[in-house]
C-alpha positions as CSV (number, residue, x, y, z in Angstrom):
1,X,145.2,-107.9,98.4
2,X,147.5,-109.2,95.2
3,X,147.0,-112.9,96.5
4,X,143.3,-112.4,96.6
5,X,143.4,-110.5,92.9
6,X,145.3,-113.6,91.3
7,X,142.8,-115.9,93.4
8,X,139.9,-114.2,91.4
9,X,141.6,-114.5,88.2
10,X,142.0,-118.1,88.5
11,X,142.1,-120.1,85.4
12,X,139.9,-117.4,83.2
13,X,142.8,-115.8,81.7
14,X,142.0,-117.9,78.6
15,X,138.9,-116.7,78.1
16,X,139.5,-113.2,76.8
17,X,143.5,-113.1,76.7
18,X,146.3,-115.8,74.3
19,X,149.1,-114.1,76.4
20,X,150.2,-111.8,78.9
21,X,153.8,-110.8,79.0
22,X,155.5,-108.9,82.2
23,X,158.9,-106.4,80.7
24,X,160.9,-105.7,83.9
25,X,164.4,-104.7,84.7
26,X,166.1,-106.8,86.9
27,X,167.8,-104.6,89.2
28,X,165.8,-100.8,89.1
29,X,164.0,-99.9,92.1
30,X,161.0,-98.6,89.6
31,X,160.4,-102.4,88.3
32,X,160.8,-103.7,92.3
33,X,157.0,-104.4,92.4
34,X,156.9,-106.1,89.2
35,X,159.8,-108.5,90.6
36,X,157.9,-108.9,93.6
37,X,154.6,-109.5,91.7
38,X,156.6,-112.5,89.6
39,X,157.9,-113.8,92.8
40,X,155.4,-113.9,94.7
41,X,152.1,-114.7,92.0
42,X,153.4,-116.2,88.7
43,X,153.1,-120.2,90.6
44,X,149.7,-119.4,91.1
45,X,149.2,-118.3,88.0
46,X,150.7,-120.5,86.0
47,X,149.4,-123.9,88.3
48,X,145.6,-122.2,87.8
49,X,146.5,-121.8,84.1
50,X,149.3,-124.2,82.8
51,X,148.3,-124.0,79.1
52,X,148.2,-120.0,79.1
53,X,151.5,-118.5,77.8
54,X,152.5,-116.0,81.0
55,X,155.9,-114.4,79.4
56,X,158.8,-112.5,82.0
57,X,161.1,-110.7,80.1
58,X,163.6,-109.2,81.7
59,X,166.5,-106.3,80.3
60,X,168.5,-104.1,81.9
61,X,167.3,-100.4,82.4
62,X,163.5,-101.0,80.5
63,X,160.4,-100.1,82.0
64,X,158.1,-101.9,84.0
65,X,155.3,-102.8,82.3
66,X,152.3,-105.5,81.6
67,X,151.6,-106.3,78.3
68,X,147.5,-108.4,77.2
69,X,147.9,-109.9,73.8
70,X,144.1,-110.9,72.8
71,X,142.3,-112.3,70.0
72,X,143.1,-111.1,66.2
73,X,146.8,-109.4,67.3
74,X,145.2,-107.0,69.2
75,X,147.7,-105.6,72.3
76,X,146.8,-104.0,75.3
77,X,150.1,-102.5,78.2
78,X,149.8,-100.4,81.1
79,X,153.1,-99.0,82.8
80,X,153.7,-100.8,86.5
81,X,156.6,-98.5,86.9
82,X,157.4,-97.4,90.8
83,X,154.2,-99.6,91.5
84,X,154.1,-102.0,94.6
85,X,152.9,-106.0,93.8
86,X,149.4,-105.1,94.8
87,X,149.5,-102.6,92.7
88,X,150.8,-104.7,89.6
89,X,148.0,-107.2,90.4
90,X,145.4,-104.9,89.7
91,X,146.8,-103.5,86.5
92,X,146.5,-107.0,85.2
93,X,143.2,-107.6,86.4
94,X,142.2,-104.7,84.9
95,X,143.5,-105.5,81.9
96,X,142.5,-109.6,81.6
97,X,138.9,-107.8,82.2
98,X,138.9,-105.5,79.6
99,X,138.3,-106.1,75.8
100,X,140.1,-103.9,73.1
């Protein structure tokens, strides 16, 4: 289900986002779907969209969460805490598809 999510974001991220950042811990059990998500989509991703700034940031002990930076500064997160990969997936399409 995330695989076919990324599929159908394909290279429109540019069209309504200029970045999309991913904060996760590296070893908490509640970012363990965000790590998965990054291990398993962010080739995809990033081959589909080479010229779109797709951020991981990493620290100790912070909380999983996806962060949509559109046009004019405008910033958009939703918390992917304790959430599987699927899961993540879908909190980003949801938020490449909405407009702030």
């Amino acid at each position: 289900m995330a695989a076919t999510a990324v599929r159908s974001l394909g290279s429109s991220l540019g069209k309504n986002l200029r970045e999309i950042r991913v904060h996760l811990c590296q070893s908490s059990a509640a970012s363990q779907g965000a790590r998965d998500f990054v291990e398993q989509h962010y080739v995809t991703l990033k081959t589909s969209n080479p010229d779109f700034p797709i951020r991981i940031r990493e620290c100790s002990g912070v909380q999983a969460r996806v962060w949509a930076r559109y046009g004019f500064g405008k910033e958009s997160s939703v918390s992917v805490d304790n959430m599987s990969a699927e899961q993540v997936a879908g909190a980003l399409q949801t938020l490449v598809q909405s407009r702030p």
